[in-house]
CSV table of C-alpha atoms in Angstrom, one decimal:
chain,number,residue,atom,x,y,z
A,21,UNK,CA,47.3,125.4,62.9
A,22,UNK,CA,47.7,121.7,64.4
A,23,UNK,CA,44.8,120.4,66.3
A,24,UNK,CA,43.8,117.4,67.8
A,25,UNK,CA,40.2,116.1,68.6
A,26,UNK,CA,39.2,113.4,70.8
A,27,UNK,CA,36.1,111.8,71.2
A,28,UNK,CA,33.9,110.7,72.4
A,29,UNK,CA,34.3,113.0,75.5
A,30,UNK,CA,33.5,110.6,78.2
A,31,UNK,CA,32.6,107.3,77.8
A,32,UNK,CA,30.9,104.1,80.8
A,33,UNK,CA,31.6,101.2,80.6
A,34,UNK,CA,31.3,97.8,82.3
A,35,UNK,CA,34.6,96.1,83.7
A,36,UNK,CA,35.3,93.7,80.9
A,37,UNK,CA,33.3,95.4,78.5
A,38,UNK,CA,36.2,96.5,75.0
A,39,UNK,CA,36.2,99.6,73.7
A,40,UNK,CA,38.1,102.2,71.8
A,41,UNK,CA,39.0,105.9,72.2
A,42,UNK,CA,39.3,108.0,69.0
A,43,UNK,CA,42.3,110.8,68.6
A,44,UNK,CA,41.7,112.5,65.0
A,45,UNK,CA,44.1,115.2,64.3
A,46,UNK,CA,46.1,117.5,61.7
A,47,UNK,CA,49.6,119.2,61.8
A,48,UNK,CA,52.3,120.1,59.8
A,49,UNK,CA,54.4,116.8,59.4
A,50,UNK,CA,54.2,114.4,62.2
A,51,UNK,CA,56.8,114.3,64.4
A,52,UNK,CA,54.9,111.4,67.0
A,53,UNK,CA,51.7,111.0,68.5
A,54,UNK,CA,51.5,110.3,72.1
A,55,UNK,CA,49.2,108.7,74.5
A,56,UNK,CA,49.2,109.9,77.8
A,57,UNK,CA,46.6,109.0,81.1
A,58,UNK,CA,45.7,111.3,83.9
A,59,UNK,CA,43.6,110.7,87.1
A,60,UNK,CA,42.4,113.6,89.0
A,61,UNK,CA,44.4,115.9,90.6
A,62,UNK,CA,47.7,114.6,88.9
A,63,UNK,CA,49.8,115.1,86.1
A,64,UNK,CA,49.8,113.0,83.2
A,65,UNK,CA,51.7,110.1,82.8
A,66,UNK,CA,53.5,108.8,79.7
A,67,UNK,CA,51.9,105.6,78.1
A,68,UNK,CA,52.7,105.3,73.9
A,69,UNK,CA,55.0,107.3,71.3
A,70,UNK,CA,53.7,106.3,67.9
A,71,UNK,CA,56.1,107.5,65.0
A,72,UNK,CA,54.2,106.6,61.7
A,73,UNK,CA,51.1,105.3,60.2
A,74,UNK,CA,50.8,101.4,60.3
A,75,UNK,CA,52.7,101.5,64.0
A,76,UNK,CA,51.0,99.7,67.3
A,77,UNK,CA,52.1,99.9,70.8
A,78,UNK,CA,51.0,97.9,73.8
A,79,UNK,CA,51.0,97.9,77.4
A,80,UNK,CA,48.8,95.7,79.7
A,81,UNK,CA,44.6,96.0,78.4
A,82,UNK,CA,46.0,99.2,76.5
A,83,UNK,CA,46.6,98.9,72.6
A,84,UNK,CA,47.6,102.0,70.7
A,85,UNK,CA,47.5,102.4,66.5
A,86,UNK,CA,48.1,105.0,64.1
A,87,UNK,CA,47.1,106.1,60.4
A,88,UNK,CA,47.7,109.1,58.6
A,89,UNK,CA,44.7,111.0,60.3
A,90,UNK,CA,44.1,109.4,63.4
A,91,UNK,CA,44.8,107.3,66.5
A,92,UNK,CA,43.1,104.8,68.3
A,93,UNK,CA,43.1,103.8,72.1
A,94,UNK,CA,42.1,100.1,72.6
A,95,UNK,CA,41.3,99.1,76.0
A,96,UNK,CA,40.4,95.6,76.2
A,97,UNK,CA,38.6,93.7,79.0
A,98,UNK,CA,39.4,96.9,81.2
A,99,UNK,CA,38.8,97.3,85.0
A,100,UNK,CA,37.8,99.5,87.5
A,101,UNK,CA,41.6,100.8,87.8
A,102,UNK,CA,41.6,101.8,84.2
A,103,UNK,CA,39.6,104.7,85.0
A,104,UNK,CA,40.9,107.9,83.9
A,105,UNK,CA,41.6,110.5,81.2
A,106,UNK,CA,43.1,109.9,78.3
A,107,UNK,CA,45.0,112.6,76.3
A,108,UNK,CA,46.4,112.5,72.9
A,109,UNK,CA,48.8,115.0,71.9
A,110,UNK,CA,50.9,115.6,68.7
A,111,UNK,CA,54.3,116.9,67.8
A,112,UNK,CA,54.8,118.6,64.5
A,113,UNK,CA,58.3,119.7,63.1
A,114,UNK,CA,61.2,118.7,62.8
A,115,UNK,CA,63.0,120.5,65.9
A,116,UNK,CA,59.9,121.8,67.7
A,117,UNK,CA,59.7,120.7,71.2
A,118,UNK,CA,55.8,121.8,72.0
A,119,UNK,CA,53.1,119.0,72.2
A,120,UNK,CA,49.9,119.8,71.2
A,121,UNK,CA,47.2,117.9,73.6
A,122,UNK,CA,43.9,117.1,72.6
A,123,UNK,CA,40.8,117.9,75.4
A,124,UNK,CA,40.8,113.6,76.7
A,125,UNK,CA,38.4,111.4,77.4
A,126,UNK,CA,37.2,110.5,80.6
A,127,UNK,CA,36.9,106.6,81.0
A,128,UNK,CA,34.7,105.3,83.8
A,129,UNK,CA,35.1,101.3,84.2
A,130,UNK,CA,32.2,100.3,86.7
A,131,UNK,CA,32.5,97.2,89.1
B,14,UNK,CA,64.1,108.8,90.2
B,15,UNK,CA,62.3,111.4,93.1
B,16,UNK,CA,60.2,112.4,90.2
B,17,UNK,CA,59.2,115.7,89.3
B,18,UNK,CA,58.3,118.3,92.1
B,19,UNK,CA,56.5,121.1,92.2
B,20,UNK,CA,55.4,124.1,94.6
B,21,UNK,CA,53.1,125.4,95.9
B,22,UNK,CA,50.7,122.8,94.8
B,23,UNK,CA,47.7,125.4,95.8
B,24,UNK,CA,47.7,129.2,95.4
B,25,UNK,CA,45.0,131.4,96.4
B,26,UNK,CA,45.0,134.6,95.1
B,27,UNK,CA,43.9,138.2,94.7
B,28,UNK,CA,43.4,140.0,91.4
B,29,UNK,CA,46.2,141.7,90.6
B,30,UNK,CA,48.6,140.0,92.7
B,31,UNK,CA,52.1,139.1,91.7
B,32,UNK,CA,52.0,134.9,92.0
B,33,UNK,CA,55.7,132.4,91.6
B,34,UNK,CA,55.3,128.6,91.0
B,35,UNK,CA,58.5,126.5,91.2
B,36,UNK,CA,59.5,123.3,89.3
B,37,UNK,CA,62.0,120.9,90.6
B,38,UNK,CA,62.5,118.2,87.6
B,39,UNK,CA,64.1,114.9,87.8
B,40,UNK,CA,68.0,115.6,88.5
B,41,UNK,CA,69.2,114.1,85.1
B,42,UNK,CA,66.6,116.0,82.5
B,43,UNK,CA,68.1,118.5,81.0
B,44,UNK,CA,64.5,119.7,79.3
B,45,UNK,CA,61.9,121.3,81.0
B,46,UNK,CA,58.1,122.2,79.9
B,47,UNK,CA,55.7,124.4,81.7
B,48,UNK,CA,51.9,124.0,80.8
B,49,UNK,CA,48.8,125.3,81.7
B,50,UNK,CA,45.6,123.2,81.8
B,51,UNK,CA,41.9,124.1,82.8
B,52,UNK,CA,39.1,122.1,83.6
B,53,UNK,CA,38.3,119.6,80.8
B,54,UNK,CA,40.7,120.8,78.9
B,55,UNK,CA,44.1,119.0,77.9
B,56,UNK,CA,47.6,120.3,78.6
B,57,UNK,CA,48.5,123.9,76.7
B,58,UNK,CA,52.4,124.6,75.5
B,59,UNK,CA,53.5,127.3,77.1
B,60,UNK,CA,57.5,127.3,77.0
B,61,UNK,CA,60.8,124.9,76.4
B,62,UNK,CA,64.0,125.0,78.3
B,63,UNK,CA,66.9,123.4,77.6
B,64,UNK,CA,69.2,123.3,80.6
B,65,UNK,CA,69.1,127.0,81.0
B,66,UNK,CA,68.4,128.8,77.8
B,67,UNK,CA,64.6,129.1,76.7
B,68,UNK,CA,64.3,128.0,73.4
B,69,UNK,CA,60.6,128.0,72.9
B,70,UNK,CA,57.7,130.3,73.9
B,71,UNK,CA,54.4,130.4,72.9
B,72,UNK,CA,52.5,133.1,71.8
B,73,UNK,CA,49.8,132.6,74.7
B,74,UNK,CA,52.1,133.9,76.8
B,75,UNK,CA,51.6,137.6,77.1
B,76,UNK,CA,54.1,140.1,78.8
B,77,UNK,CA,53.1,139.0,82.6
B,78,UNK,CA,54.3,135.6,82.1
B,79,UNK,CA,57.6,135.3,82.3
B,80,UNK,CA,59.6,132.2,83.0
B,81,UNK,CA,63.7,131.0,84.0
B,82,UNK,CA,65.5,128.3,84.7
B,83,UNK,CA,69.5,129.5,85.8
B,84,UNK,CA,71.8,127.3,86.4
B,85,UNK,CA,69.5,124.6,84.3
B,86,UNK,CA,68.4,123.1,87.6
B,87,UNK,CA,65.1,124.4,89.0
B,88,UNK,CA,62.7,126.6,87.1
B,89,UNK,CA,60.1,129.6,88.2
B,90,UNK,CA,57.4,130.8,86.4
B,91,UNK,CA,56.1,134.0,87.4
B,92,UNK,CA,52.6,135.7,86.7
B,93,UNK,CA,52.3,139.5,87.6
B,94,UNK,CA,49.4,141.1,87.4
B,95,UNK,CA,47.3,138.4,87.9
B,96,UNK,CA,44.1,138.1,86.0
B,97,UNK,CA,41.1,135.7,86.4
B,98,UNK,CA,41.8,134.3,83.3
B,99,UNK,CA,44.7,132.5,84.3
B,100,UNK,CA,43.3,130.6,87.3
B,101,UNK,CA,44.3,127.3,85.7
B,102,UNK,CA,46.8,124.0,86.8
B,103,UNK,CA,50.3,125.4,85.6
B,104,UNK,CA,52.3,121.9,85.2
B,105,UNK,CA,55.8,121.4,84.8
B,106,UNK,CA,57.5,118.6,83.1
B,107,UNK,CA,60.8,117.4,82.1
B,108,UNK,CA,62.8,115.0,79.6
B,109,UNK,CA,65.9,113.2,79.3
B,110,UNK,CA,67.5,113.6,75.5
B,111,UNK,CA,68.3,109.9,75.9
B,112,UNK,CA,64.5,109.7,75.2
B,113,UNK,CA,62.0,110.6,72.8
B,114,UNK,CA,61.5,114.3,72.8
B,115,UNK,CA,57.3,113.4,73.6
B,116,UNK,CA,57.9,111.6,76.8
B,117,UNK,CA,57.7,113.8,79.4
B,118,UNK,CA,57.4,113.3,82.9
B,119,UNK,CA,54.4,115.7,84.7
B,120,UNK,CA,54.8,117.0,88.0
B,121,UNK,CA,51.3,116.9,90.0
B,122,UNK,CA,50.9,120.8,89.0
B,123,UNK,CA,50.1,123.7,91.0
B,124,UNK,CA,46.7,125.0,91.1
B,125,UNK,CA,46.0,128.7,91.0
B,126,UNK,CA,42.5,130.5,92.0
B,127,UNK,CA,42.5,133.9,91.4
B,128,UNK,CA,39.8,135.6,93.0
């Protein structure tokens, strides 16, 4: 069965202050890993496709890298506006359309 | 690009109860998701459309769910006999095939309470 596991669940930190977000997971041939973000009370919004192992994406303070078990989130120097959930969520086989999401992690940047 | 909308974005109600959400994607997708996410939980599959036909479904959803999308426009995803179990957020997304199949664009959701 494919899974995915995030961690650390939640995680503080200062605004300026680096850090990374860990996505481990396992499936059935890799189709893409994605990054998404969520605030509350909304519906998540589209940040990275990552295809294969070696691969990095970025947008903004947001840097996102694969390997063959697991992806990373790298926020660096973040803000206050960076606050949110982060979901990662896998597609497996060739033709399948479902997207398996991991549980997030809920970023806090204070002031 | 109005985005993806949704409705009712709250629903209230009694065990039992027969509920409908609606999904209006982004004019131009011709694929649409529905998922179901509870409280500290990510997104869970729980059915594919492609314009109108339903070509995935996932085993989670038992015989009261049932979902359509005619004229692959809008979609509706009932619940009958509603249980407390599936208070949840029921979100609807949709793609473009000019895009990678991952991307999808969330609607806000619609939150349902059973009591």
């Amino acid at each position: 069965e494919d899974q995915v596991t995030q961690s650390p669940e939640a995680l503080r930190l200062q605004e300026g202050e680096s850090s990374s977000l860990n996505c481990s997971y396992t499936v059935s041939g890799l189709r893409g890993l994605f990054w998404y973000r969520q605030d509350p009370g909304k519906g998540p919004e589209f940040l990275f496709t990552l295809y294969s192992a070696g691969e990095e994406k970025e947008k903004e303070r947001l840097k996102a890298t694969l390997t063959k078990k697991e992806s990373f989130l790298h926020i660096t120097a973040p803000k206050p506006e960076d606050s949110a959930t982060y979901l990662c969520a896998v597609q497996a086989r060739q033709g399948a359309q479902k997207l398996v999401f991991g549980q997030g992690t809920r970023l806090t940047i204070n002031p | 690009d109005t985005g993806v909308s949704q409705d009712p974005r709250h629903k209230i109600t009694k065990r039992g109860q027969n509920v409908t959400f609606r999904c209006d994607p982004i004019s131009e997708h011709n694929r649409l998701y529905w998922y179901r996410q509870t409280l500290g939980q990510g997104p869970e599959f729980l059915t594919y459309f492609q314009n109108e036909a339903q070509l995935e479904k996932s085993r989670l959803l038992s015989d009261r769910f049932s979902a359509e999308r005619p004229k692959g426009s809008f979609s509706t995803l009932e619940i009958q006999r509603t249980e407390q179990g599936d208070s949840a957020m029921y979100l609807c997304a949709s793609s473009s095939f000019l895009r990678g199949t991952g991307e999808l664009f969330f609607g806000e959701g619609s939150r349902l309470t059973v009591l």
